[in-house]
Short mmCIF file of C-alpha atoms (C1' of nucleotides) in Angstrom, two decimals:
data_model
loop_
_atom_site.label_atom_id
_atom_site.label_comp_id
_atom_site.label_asym_id
_atom_site.label_seq_id
_atom_site.Cartn_x
_atom_site.Cartn_y
_atom_site.Cartn_z
CA MET M 1221 -177.45 -6.84 123.15
CA ARG M 1222 -173.84 -5.76 123.30
CA ALA M 1223 -172.58 -3.78 126.25
CA SER M 1224 -171.27 -1.07 123.95
CA ASP M 1225 -174.74 -0.68 122.43
CA ARG M 1226 -176.30 -0.32 125.85
CA ALA M 1227 -173.67 2.22 126.88
CA TYR M 1228 -174.24 4.14 123.66
CA SER M 1229 -178.04 4.15 123.97
CA SER M 1230 -177.87 5.11 127.62
CA LEU M 1231 -175.48 8.01 127.10
CA ARG M 1232 -177.36 9.18 124.03
CA GLU M 1233 -180.62 9.21 125.96
CA ASP M 1234 -179.01 11.10 128.81
CA ILE M 1235 -177.73 13.77 126.45
CA ILE M 1236 -180.95 14.08 124.44
CA GLU M 1237 -183.07 14.28 127.59
CA TRP M 1238 -180.78 16.97 128.98
CA ARG M 1239 -179.82 14.89 131.99
CA LEU M 1240 -176.27 15.42 130.76
CA ARG M 1241 -175.99 19.13 130.10
CA PRO M 1242 -173.74 20.80 127.51
CA GLY M 1243 -170.25 21.17 128.91
CA ALA M 1244 -170.56 18.06 131.10
CA VAL M 1245 -167.35 16.04 131.07
CA LEU M 1246 -167.74 12.33 130.36
CA ALA M 1247 -164.70 10.56 131.77
CA GLU M 1248 -164.28 6.95 130.69
CA VAL M 1249 -163.70 5.43 134.13
CA GLU M 1250 -166.49 7.46 135.71
CA GLN M 1251 -169.03 6.40 133.07
CA SER M 1252 -167.90 2.79 133.07
CA GLU M 1253 -168.57 2.60 136.82
CA ARG M 1254 -171.92 4.37 136.47
CA LEU M 1255 -173.08 2.08 133.65
CA GLY M 1256 -171.61 -1.09 135.12
CA VAL M 1257 -169.45 -2.03 132.14
CA SER M 1258 -165.73 -1.78 131.50
CA ARG M 1259 -163.97 1.09 129.79
CA THR M 1260 -163.80 -0.64 126.40
CA PRO M 1261 -167.51 -0.45 125.47
CA VAL M 1262 -167.79 3.02 127.04
CA ARG M 1263 -164.90 4.13 124.89
CA GLU M 1264 -166.60 2.82 121.77
CA ALA M 1265 -169.87 4.51 122.75
CA LEU M 1266 -168.11 7.85 123.27
CA GLY M 1267 -166.46 7.47 119.88
CA ARG M 1268 -169.82 7.01 118.21
CA LEU M 1269 -171.33 9.97 120.04
CA THR M 1270 -168.40 12.14 119.01
CA ALA M 1271 -168.77 11.04 115.40
CA GLU M 1272 -172.42 12.10 115.56
CA GLY M 1273 -171.50 15.46 117.04
CA LEU M 1274 -173.30 15.03 120.36
CA THR M 1275 -169.94 15.16 122.13
CA THR M 1276 -166.50 16.50 121.24
CA ALA M 1277 -163.09 15.26 122.28
CA ALA M 1278 -161.49 17.74 124.67
CA GLY M 1279 -157.86 16.62 124.32
CA GLY M 1280 -156.74 14.67 127.33
CA ARG M 1281 -159.63 15.97 129.38
CA GLY M 1282 -162.25 13.45 128.35
CA VAL M 1283 -165.12 14.20 126.00
CA VAL M 1284 -167.63 16.94 126.72
CA VAL M 1285 -171.28 17.25 125.71
CA THR M 1286 -171.54 19.75 122.85
CA ASP M 1287 -173.19 23.09 123.35
CA VAL M 1288 -176.48 24.07 121.68
CA SER M 1289 -176.07 27.69 120.71
CA LEU M 1290 -178.36 29.89 118.64
CA GLU M 1291 -175.81 29.78 115.83
CA SER M 1292 -175.63 26.01 115.88
CA ILE M 1293 -179.42 25.84 115.66
CA ASP M 1294 -179.34 28.12 112.64
CA GLU M 1295 -176.66 26.00 111.01
CA LEU M 1296 -178.49 22.77 111.76
CA PHE M 1297 -181.71 24.06 110.24
CA GLU M 1298 -179.86 25.30 107.18
CA LEU M 1299 -178.66 21.75 106.53
CA ARG M 1300 -182.02 20.35 107.50
CA GLU M 1301 -183.83 22.53 105.00
CA THR M 1302 -181.38 21.62 102.28
CA LEU M 1303 -181.96 17.92 102.80
CA GLU M 1304 -185.64 17.81 103.63
CA VAL M 1305 -186.78 20.12 100.86
CA ARG M 1306 -185.02 17.89 98.37
CA ALA M 1307 -186.34 14.79 100.12
CA ALA M 1308 -189.92 16.02 99.92
CA ALA M 1309 -189.56 16.73 96.22
CA LEU M 1310 -188.07 13.31 95.51
CA ALA M 1311 -190.74 11.59 97.59
CA ALA M 1312 -193.43 13.37 95.56
CA GLN M 1313 -191.82 11.99 92.41
CA ARG M 1314 -191.15 8.45 93.59
CA GLY M 1315 -193.47 7.70 96.52
CA GLU M 1316 -196.58 5.56 96.63
CA PRO M 1317 -199.47 8.05 96.72
CA ALA M 1318 -201.60 5.69 98.82
CA VAL M 1319 -199.06 5.64 101.64
CA PHE M 1320 -198.92 9.41 101.94
CA SER M 1321 -202.65 9.76 101.43
CA GLU M 1322 -203.16 7.56 104.48
CA LEU M 1323 -200.61 9.56 106.49
CA HIS M 1324 -202.32 12.76 105.41
CA SER M 1325 -205.69 11.74 106.82
CA GLN M 1326 -204.05 10.46 110.00
CA LEU M 1327 -202.24 13.75 110.47
CA LEU M 1328 -205.50 15.63 110.05
CA ARG M 1329 -206.79 13.69 113.05
CA ALA M 1330 -203.64 14.47 115.09
CA PRO M 1331 -205.49 16.87 117.46
CA GLU M 1332 -207.23 13.80 118.91
CA LEU M 1333 -203.86 12.33 119.82
CA LEU M 1334 -202.80 15.55 121.51
CA SER M 1335 -205.92 15.92 123.61
CA GLU M 1336 -205.33 12.62 125.35
CA GLU M 1337 -203.39 12.27 128.53
CA ASP M 1338 -199.88 11.74 127.21
CA PRO M 1339 -197.20 14.02 128.64
CA GLY M 1340 -194.59 12.72 126.22
CA ARG M 1341 -196.88 13.08 123.20
CA HIS M 1342 -195.58 9.70 122.12
CA LYS M 1343 -198.42 8.87 119.73
CA TYR M 1344 -198.08 12.23 118.03
CA TYR M 1345 -194.34 11.99 117.62
CA ASP M 1346 -194.70 8.39 116.43
CA LEU M 1347 -196.99 9.57 113.66
CA VAL M 1348 -194.57 12.29 112.61
CA GLY M 1349 -191.83 9.67 112.73
CA GLN M 1350 -193.86 7.49 110.38
CA LEU M 1351 -193.97 10.34 107.88
CA ASP M 1352 -190.18 10.66 108.08
CA GLU M 1353 -189.79 6.93 107.53
CA ALA M 1354 -192.22 6.93 104.63
CA ILE M 1355 -190.24 9.72 102.97
CA ASP M 1356 -186.97 7.86 103.56
CA ALA M 1357 -188.45 4.70 102.06
CA ALA M 1358 -189.93 6.52 99.07
CA ILE M 1359 -186.60 8.12 98.19
CA SER M 1360 -184.67 4.85 98.54
CA ASN M 1361 -181.32 6.61 98.79
CA SER M 1362 -179.21 5.28 101.63
CA TYR M 1363 -176.78 8.22 101.59
CA LEU M 1364 -179.55 10.77 101.82
CA ALA M 1365 -181.33 8.73 104.49
CA THR M 1366 -178.14 8.50 106.54
CA ALA M 1367 -177.59 12.24 106.31
CA MET M 1368 -181.13 12.95 107.48
CA ARG M 1369 -180.93 10.45 110.30
CA SER M 1370 -177.77 12.12 111.55
CA ILE M 1371 -179.51 15.46 111.98
CA ARG M 1372 -182.66 14.04 113.58
CA VAL M 1373 -180.69 13.17 116.71
CA HIS M 1374 -179.81 16.81 117.21
CA LEU M 1375 -183.36 17.87 116.42
CA VAL M 1376 -184.79 15.67 119.17
CA ARG M 1377 -182.41 17.26 121.66
CA ILE M 1378 -183.46 20.74 120.58
CA ARG M 1379 -187.13 19.75 120.66
CA ARG M 1380 -186.83 18.75 124.30
CA LEU M 1381 -185.48 22.21 124.96
CA ALA M 1382 -188.33 23.90 123.12
CA ALA M 1383 -191.01 22.36 125.37
CA ASP M 1384 -193.58 22.30 122.60
CA ASP M 1385 -196.91 23.76 123.60
CA ALA M 1386 -200.22 22.40 122.36
CA ALA M 1387 -200.84 25.31 120.01
CA ARG M 1388 -197.55 24.82 118.22
CA LEU M 1389 -198.08 21.07 117.94
CA HIS M 1390 -201.52 21.55 116.39
CA ALA M 1391 -200.07 23.93 113.84
CA ALA M 1392 -197.12 21.61 113.16
CA ALA M 1393 -199.49 18.68 112.57
CA ALA M 1394 -201.35 20.73 109.98
CA GLU M 1395 -198.06 21.63 108.30
CA HIS M 1396 -197.04 17.96 108.24
CA ALA M 1397 -200.42 17.09 106.78
CA ALA M 1398 -199.84 19.63 104.03
CA ILE M 1399 -196.49 18.02 103.20
CA ALA M 1400 -198.02 14.54 103.10
CA GLU M 1401 -200.83 15.82 100.89
CA ALA M 1402 -198.42 17.41 98.42
CA ILE M 1403 -196.37 14.20 98.23
CA ALA M 1404 -199.49 12.09 97.80
CA GLY M 1405 -200.52 14.43 94.99
CA GLY M 1406 -197.19 13.87 93.24
CA ASN M 1407 -196.45 17.59 93.25
CA PRO M 1408 -192.72 18.16 93.95
CA ARG M 1409 -192.85 21.96 93.88
CA LEU M 1410 -195.73 22.05 96.33
CA ALA M 1411 -194.01 19.51 98.57
CA GLU M 1412 -190.91 21.71 98.61
CA ALA M 1413 -192.93 24.79 99.46
CA ALA M 1414 -194.86 23.05 102.25
CA THR M 1415 -191.58 21.82 103.71
CA ILE M 1416 -189.99 25.27 103.57
CA VAL M 1417 -192.97 26.78 105.36
CA HIS M 1418 -192.95 24.10 108.04
CA LEU M 1419 -189.23 24.35 108.71
CA HIS M 1420 -189.32 28.13 108.82
CA ARG M 1421 -192.07 28.13 111.44
CA SER M 1422 -190.42 25.36 113.38
CA LEU M 1423 -187.14 27.26 113.48
CA THR M 1424 -188.85 30.45 114.61
CA HIS M 1425 -190.58 28.57 117.42
CA VAL M 1426 -187.42 26.80 118.55
CA LYS M 1427 -185.33 29.96 118.56
CA ALA M 1428 -187.94 31.83 120.58
CA ALA M 1429 -188.01 29.01 123.15
CA HIS M 1430 -184.21 28.94 123.24
CA GLN M 1431 -183.92 32.65 123.85
CA ALA M 1432 -186.52 32.48 126.62
CA ARG M 1433 -184.01 30.54 128.70
CA MET I 368 -149.65 10.47 116.26
CA ARG I 369 -151.87 7.84 117.83
CA ALA I 370 -151.68 4.25 116.64
CA SER I 371 -155.43 4.23 115.98
CA ASP I 372 -155.04 7.28 113.72
CA ARG I 373 -152.28 5.59 111.78
CA ALA I 374 -154.33 2.43 111.43
CA TYR I 375 -157.32 4.47 110.28
CA SER I 376 -155.35 6.50 107.73
CA SER I 377 -153.60 3.43 106.42
CA LEU I 378 -156.76 1.40 105.95
CA ARG I 379 -158.59 4.37 104.47
CA GLU I 380 -155.82 4.90 101.96
CA ASP I 381 -155.80 1.22 101.05
CA ILE I 382 -159.53 1.28 100.40
CA ILE I 383 -159.54 4.55 98.45
CA GLU I 384 -156.60 3.46 96.32
CA TRP I 385 -158.35 0.18 95.58
CA ARG I 386 -155.57 -1.89 97.14
CA LEU I 387 -158.36 -3.28 99.31
CA ARG I 388 -161.12 -4.25 96.91
CA PRO I 389 -164.84 -4.25 97.65
CA GLY I 390 -165.79 -7.47 99.40
CA ALA I 391 -162.37 -7.82 101.02
CA VAL I 392 -162.67 -9.02 104.61
CA LEU I 393 -160.77 -7.01 107.20
CA ALA I 394 -160.20 -9.26 110.20
CA GLU I 395 -158.98 -7.51 113.32
CA VAL I 396 -156.10 -9.84 114.15
CA GLU I 397 -154.95 -10.01 110.53
CA GLN I 398 -154.90 -6.22 110.17
CA SER I 399 -153.30 -5.69 113.56
CA GLU I 400 -150.41 -7.94 112.52
CA ARG I 401 -150.11 -6.28 109.13
CA LEU I 402 -150.09 -2.78 110.61
CA GLY I 403 -147.93 -3.67 113.60
CA VAL I 404 -150.34 -2.48 116.28
CA SER I 405 -152.66 -4.31 118.64
CA ARG I 406 -156.29 -5.10 118.02
CA THR I 407 -157.57 -2.14 120.04
CA PRO I 408 -156.56 0.69 117.68
CA VAL I 409 -157.45 -1.45 114.65
CA ARG I 410 -160.87 -1.98 116.13
CA GLU I 411 -161.35 1.75 116.60
CA ALA I 412 -160.19 2.41 113.04
CA LEU I 413 -162.63 -0.15 111.64
CA GLY I 414 -165.41 1.46 113.65
CA ARG I 415 -164.65 4.84 112.12
CA LEU I 416 -164.50 3.41 108.60
CA THR I 417 -167.84 1.67 109.12
CA ALA I 418 -169.39 4.90 110.40
CA GLU I 419 -168.19 6.61 107.21
CA GLY I 420 -169.63 3.86 105.05
CA LEU I 421 -166.36 2.65 103.56
CA THR I 422 -166.85 -0.69 105.30
CA THR I 423 -169.83 -2.54 106.72
CA ALA I 424 -169.98 -4.92 109.66
CA ALA I 425 -170.61 -8.46 108.42
CA GLY I 426 -171.68 -10.00 111.73
CA GLY I 427 -169.14 -12.43 113.06
CA ARG I 428 -167.20 -12.49 109.84
CA GLY I 429 -165.29 -9.25 110.31
CA VAL I 430 -165.97 -6.07 108.39
CA VAL I 431 -165.95 -6.00 104.60
CA VAL I 432 -165.09 -3.19 102.19
CA THR I 433 -168.32 -1.80 100.76
CA ASP I 434 -169.19 -2.31 97.15
CA VAL I 435 -169.35 0.53 94.62
CA SER I 436 -172.33 -0.24 92.44
CA LEU I 437 -173.91 1.86 89.74
CA GLU I 438 -176.91 2.44 92.02
CA SER I 439 -174.71 3.58 94.90
CA ILE I 440 -172.98 6.05 92.57
CA ASP I 441 -176.36 7.44 91.53
CA GLU I 442 -177.42 7.74 95.16
CA LEU I 443 -174.16 9.37 96.18
CA PHE I 444 -174.42 11.96 93.42
CA GLU I 445 -178.02 12.67 94.32
CA LEU I 446 -176.91 13.64 97.82
CA ARG I 447 -173.86 15.41 96.44
CA GLU I 448 -175.94 17.56 94.14
CA THR I 449 -178.36 18.41 96.93
CA LEU I 450 -175.54 19.63 99.15
CA GLU I 451 -173.21 21.25 96.65
CA VAL I 452 -175.87 23.14 94.76
CA ARG I 453 -176.99 24.69 98.01
CA ALA I 454 -173.40 25.25 99.07
CA ALA I 455 -172.59 27.10 95.87
CA ALA I 456 -175.61 29.36 96.29
CA LEU I 457 -174.74 30.16 99.90
CA ALA I 458 -171.12 30.82 98.99
CA ALA I 459 -172.26 33.26 96.33
CA GLN I 460 -174.25 35.10 98.99
CA ARG I 461 -171.69 35.04 101.77
CA GLY I 462 -168.25 34.56 100.25
CA GLU I 463 -165.46 37.04 99.76
CA PRO I 464 -165.51 37.83 96.01
CA ALA I 465 -161.74 38.37 95.94
CA VAL I 466 -161.05 34.81 97.12
CA PHE I 467 -163.14 33.23 94.38
CA SER I 468 -161.94 35.68 91.79
CA GLU I 469 -158.39 34.53 92.48
CA LEU I 470 -159.44 30.87 92.31
CA HIS I 471 -161.25 31.56 89.06
CA SER I 472 -158.15 32.88 87.33
CA GLN I 473 -156.06 30.04 88.74
CA LEU I 474 -158.55 27.48 87.44
CA LEU I 475 -158.39 29.05 83.99
CA ARG I 476 -154.67 28.31 84.02
CA ALA I 477 -155.26 24.70 85.11
CA PRO I 478 -154.26 23.24 81.72
CA GLU I 479 -150.68 24.29 82.55
CA LEU I 480 -150.78 22.12 85.65
CA LEU I 481 -152.08 19.17 83.68
CA SER I 482 -149.48 19.34 80.95
CA GLU I 483 -146.64 18.90 83.42
CA GLU I 484 -145.24 15.55 84.37
CA ASP I 485 -147.45 14.58 87.28
CA PRO I 486 -149.12 11.18 87.07
CA GLY I 487 -151.15 11.83 90.22
CA ARG I 488 -152.30 15.27 89.02
CA HIS I 489 -151.61 16.44 92.55
CA LYS I 490 -151.35 20.13 91.75
CA TYR I 491 -154.61 20.03 89.84
CA TYR I 492 -156.51 18.20 92.56
CA ASP I 493 -154.98 20.51 95.17
CA LEU I 494 -156.43 23.47 93.33
CA VAL I 495 -159.87 21.88 93.13
CA GLY I 496 -159.54 21.06 96.81
CA GLN I 497 -158.83 24.73 97.50
CA LEU I 498 -162.11 25.64 95.83
CA ASP I 499 -163.94 23.15 98.06
CA GLU I 500 -162.27 24.59 101.13
CA ALA I 501 -163.05 28.15 100.09
CA ILE I 502 -166.72 27.23 99.67
CA ASP I 503 -166.75 25.50 103.07
CA ALA I 504 -165.19 28.56 104.68
CA ALA I 505 -167.54 31.00 102.95
CA ILE I 506 -170.62 29.11 104.13
CA SER I 507 -169.36 28.83 107.71
CA ASN I 508 -171.79 26.06 108.59
CA SER I 509 -170.12 23.20 110.40
CA TYR I 510 -173.01 20.77 109.87
CA LEU I 511 -173.08 21.38 106.14
CA ALA I 512 -169.30 21.18 105.94
CA THR I 513 -169.29 17.88 107.81
CA ALA I 514 -171.92 16.43 105.51
CA MET I 515 -169.92 17.44 102.43
CA ARG I 516 -166.67 16.11 103.87
CA SER I 517 -168.33 12.76 104.48
CA ILE I 518 -169.22 12.32 100.83
CA ARG I 519 -165.84 13.50 99.49
CA VAL I 520 -164.19 10.34 100.81
CA HIS I 521 -166.43 8.21 98.63
CA LEU I 522 -165.91 10.54 95.67
CA VAL I 523 -162.16 10.14 95.82
CA ARG I 524 -162.55 6.38 95.72
CA ILE I 525 -164.84 6.59 92.71
CA ARG I 526 -162.50 9.05 91.01
CA ARG I 527 -159.65 6.57 91.24
CA LEU I 528 -161.89 4.11 89.47
CA ALA I 529 -162.76 6.57 86.72
CA ALA I 530 -159.13 7.00 85.63
CA ASP I 531 -159.67 10.59 84.55
CA ASP I 532 -158.33 11.33 81.12
CA ALA I 533 -156.78 14.66 80.18
CA ALA I 534 -159.78 15.72 78.10
CA ARG I 535 -162.21 15.27 80.97
CA LEU I 536 -159.91 17.07 83.40
CA HIS I 537 -159.60 20.07 81.07
CA ALA I 538 -163.37 20.26 80.79
CA ALA I 539 -163.82 19.80 84.54
CA ALA I 540 -161.37 22.63 85.23
CA ALA I 541 -163.41 24.92 83.01
CA GLU I 542 -166.58 23.90 84.85
CA HIS I 543 -164.95 24.59 88.18
CA ALA I 544 -163.80 27.95 86.88
CA ALA I 545 -167.39 28.74 85.94
CA ILE I 546 -168.55 27.91 89.46
CA ALA I 547 -165.84 30.09 91.02
CA GLU I 548 -166.74 32.93 88.66
CA ALA I 549 -170.42 32.76 89.56
CA ILE I 550 -169.61 32.78 93.28
CA ALA I 551 -167.18 35.67 92.85
CA GLY I 552 -169.93 37.53 91.02
CA GLY I 553 -172.30 37.01 93.92
CA ASN I 554 -174.84 35.30 91.68
CA PRO I 555 -176.47 32.39 93.58
CA ARG I 556 -178.69 31.20 90.76
CA LEU I 557 -175.80 31.09 88.32
CA ALA I 558 -173.62 29.31 90.89
CA GLU I 559 -176.34 26.69 91.30
CA ALA I 560 -176.66 26.22 87.55
CA ALA I 561 -172.92 25.93 87.04
CA THR I 562 -172.74 23.34 89.81
CA ILE I 563 -175.62 21.32 88.38
CA VAL I 564 -173.95 21.26 84.98
CA HIS I 565 -170.61 20.22 86.43
CA LEU I 566 -172.06 17.43 88.56
CA HIS I 567 -174.17 16.11 85.72
CA ARG I 568 -171.17 15.84 83.42
CA SER I 569 -169.03 14.40 86.15
CA LEU I 570 -171.62 11.73 86.89
CA THR I 571 -171.96 10.83 83.22
CA HIS I 572 -168.20 10.46 82.92
CA VAL I 573 -167.89 8.36 86.08
CA LYS I 574 -170.73 6.04 85.13
CA ALA I 575 -169.28 5.48 81.67
CA ALA I 576 -165.91 4.60 83.19
CA HIS I 577 -167.59 2.32 85.71
CA GLN I 578 -169.51 0.42 83.06
CA ALA I 579 -166.37 0.02 80.96
CA ARG I 580 -165.05 -2.29 83.68
"C1'" DA K 437 -179.54 -38.36 98.81
"C1'" DA K 438 -181.01 -34.52 101.41
"C1'" DT K 439 -181.61 -32.20 105.63
"C1'" DC K 440 -181.00 -31.22 110.33
"C1'" DA K 441 -178.39 -31.17 114.48
"C1'" DT K 442 -174.13 -30.90 116.79
"C1'" DC K 443 -169.39 -29.72 117.41
"C1'" DA K 444 -165.35 -27.23 116.88
"C1'" DC K 445 -163.06 -23.27 115.32
"C1'" DT K 446 -162.49 -18.61 114.36
"C1'" DA K 447 -163.30 -13.93 115.04
"C1'" DT K 448 -165.43 -10.57 117.63
"C1'" DG K 449 -166.88 -8.61 122.40
"C1'" DT K 450 -165.25 -7.43 127.03
"C1'" DA K 451 -162.27 -6.80 130.95
"C1'" DT K 452 -158.09 -5.33 132.95
"C1'" DA K 453 -153.27 -4.09 133.46
"C1'" DC K 454 -149.75 -1.04 132.00
"C1'" DA K 455 -147.72 3.09 129.49
"C1'" DC K 456 -147.77 7.70 128.39
"C1'" DT K 457 -149.22 12.37 127.75
"C1'" DC K 458 -151.14 16.58 129.09
"C1'" DG K 459 -152.45 19.95 132.92
"C1'" DA K 460 -152.68 21.90 137.18
"C1'" DG K 461 -150.51 23.42 141.11
"C1'" DC K 462 -146.48 24.36 143.69
"C1'" DT K 463 -141.90 25.96 144.40
"C1'" DA K 464 -137.84 28.33 143.52
"C1'" DT K 465 -135.54 32.02 141.39
"C1'" DG K 466 -134.92 36.51 139.01
"C1'" DC G 884 -144.11 39.85 143.22
"C1'" DA G 885 -144.13 37.60 138.87
"C1'" DT G 886 -142.66 33.98 136.01
"C1'" DA G 887 -140.56 29.81 134.64
"C1'" DG G 888 -139.62 25.11 135.61
"C1'" DC G 889 -140.72 20.92 137.95
"C1'" DT G 890 -143.32 17.46 140.00
"C1'" DC G 891 -147.38 14.97 140.74
"C1'" DG G 892 -151.70 13.13 139.27
"C1'" DA G 893 -155.66 12.17 136.60
"C1'" DG G 894 -157.17 10.36 132.45
"C1'" DT G 895 -156.64 8.65 128.00
"C1'" DG G 896 -153.99 5.31 124.68
"C1'" DT G 897 -152.49 0.59 123.95
"C1'" DA G 898 -151.70 -4.23 124.72
"C1'" DT G 899 -153.22 -8.65 126.03
"C1'" DA G 900 -155.89 -12.26 128.19
"C1'" DC G 901 -160.37 -14.23 128.57
"C1'" DA G 902 -165.45 -14.82 127.37
"C1'" DT G 903 -168.77 -15.56 123.92
"C1'" DA G 904 -171.27 -15.94 119.84
"C1'" DG G 905 -171.73 -17.06 115.16
"C1'" DT G 906 -170.42 -19.92 111.23
"C1'" DG G 907 -169.08 -23.71 108.57
"C1'" DA G 908 -168.26 -28.40 108.27
"C1'" DT G 909 -169.21 -33.04 109.40
"C1'" DG G 910 -171.84 -36.69 110.63
"C1'" DA G 911 -176.10 -39.12 111.49
"C1'" DT G 912 -180.78 -39.82 110.58
"C1'" DT G 913 -184.92 -39.89 107.78
#
DNA sequence: AATCATCACTATGTATACACTCGAGCTATG
DNA sequence: CATAGCTCGAGTGTATACATAGTGATGATT
């Protein structure tokens, strides 16, 4: 693995996990010493992060971790809804029903995954990730997939902030199941509606958690 | 201006203007000699281009200019429609009517711009660009704006390929005028419809031109 | 004759040294 | 006392030298 990839992954993790808080200044020399690589790969990593919007160049003062404001959350979800509503509709038209049927039944059993001892809820989030991947694959549009991937990074960071409680995760699993069911049924309009409902509730939850801080 | 910015702009121009054809290999040393800078800024420029999708890393063999296939055009327009239809609706809800009213009347006079001696149609494309910027500003959503900017680069490259004829440009101006009018009138549904019509015709025209090659 | 292994070359990946720009803080002057 | 200019410094921007990996060709072997 290339040093620049390791530097990128490491910094990305640190930002997503809130170990590097918004406003934190990432100086090239400082980070290169911390990560044990030279400035060159660190520089490339910072460039990638800035392109993704996780950091912004602060002219001559290094790059700083971007802020997560209420407005930015609203804006992010506006784009997210635009893309995912369309994605759900396209998946309903083009996807393999069997794939989404299987995901649907798995999502209905999601409460089992959440009851287990698993602080990170890894199995649950893996399952949700599988739904995302299945939708990406069903659409088979690299531009659309790239656009959705680029917002998922920000969503993970916000999710960490929201500290999802069990009740919300149970409800979210049911909403995901409804989306999978609509896609499996080949019903674009229903898939759109289920996605709109899910995103609306998700946004409400996230904003409430954000304001609580 | 930084050397890496110049290298980036120069390479981007070369790709968009089809001086660098799809499949062309961009070796770092070769380009650094051609552009008169060292490998470092060239490397950064190539990284940015690859992130945008204008080039792809071809492991060990340098980066190559991405191909423009019929399928990729379809995919690009699918994302474009998703974003711009939503953008038009939001602009109709949030925009200043006066701004779009002015653009509407200017677009109706577009044929004057096209009749002049101007092989590049710069004044015409400037006007269309102003409409794009006005929509971006009206929406005031940086994520959405970024997503739309990222596809415009590819559109310009495709446009060069299409070799727009006067007839198509006259029709396109009228379609743009219709979009501006709908936004000025604060009618989201109409703005969506006008955008769908415009993008459908634009895609048909581009694909015909692409197949002619 | 075909296929596999090896070798050399080429191009990228990384480290480091140097140049330059932008800011902050201090000093001198009105 | 306030403000403008200067100096110093930290940090990025660029160049170059070195390490490394991947690829293509060439030769030998089956």
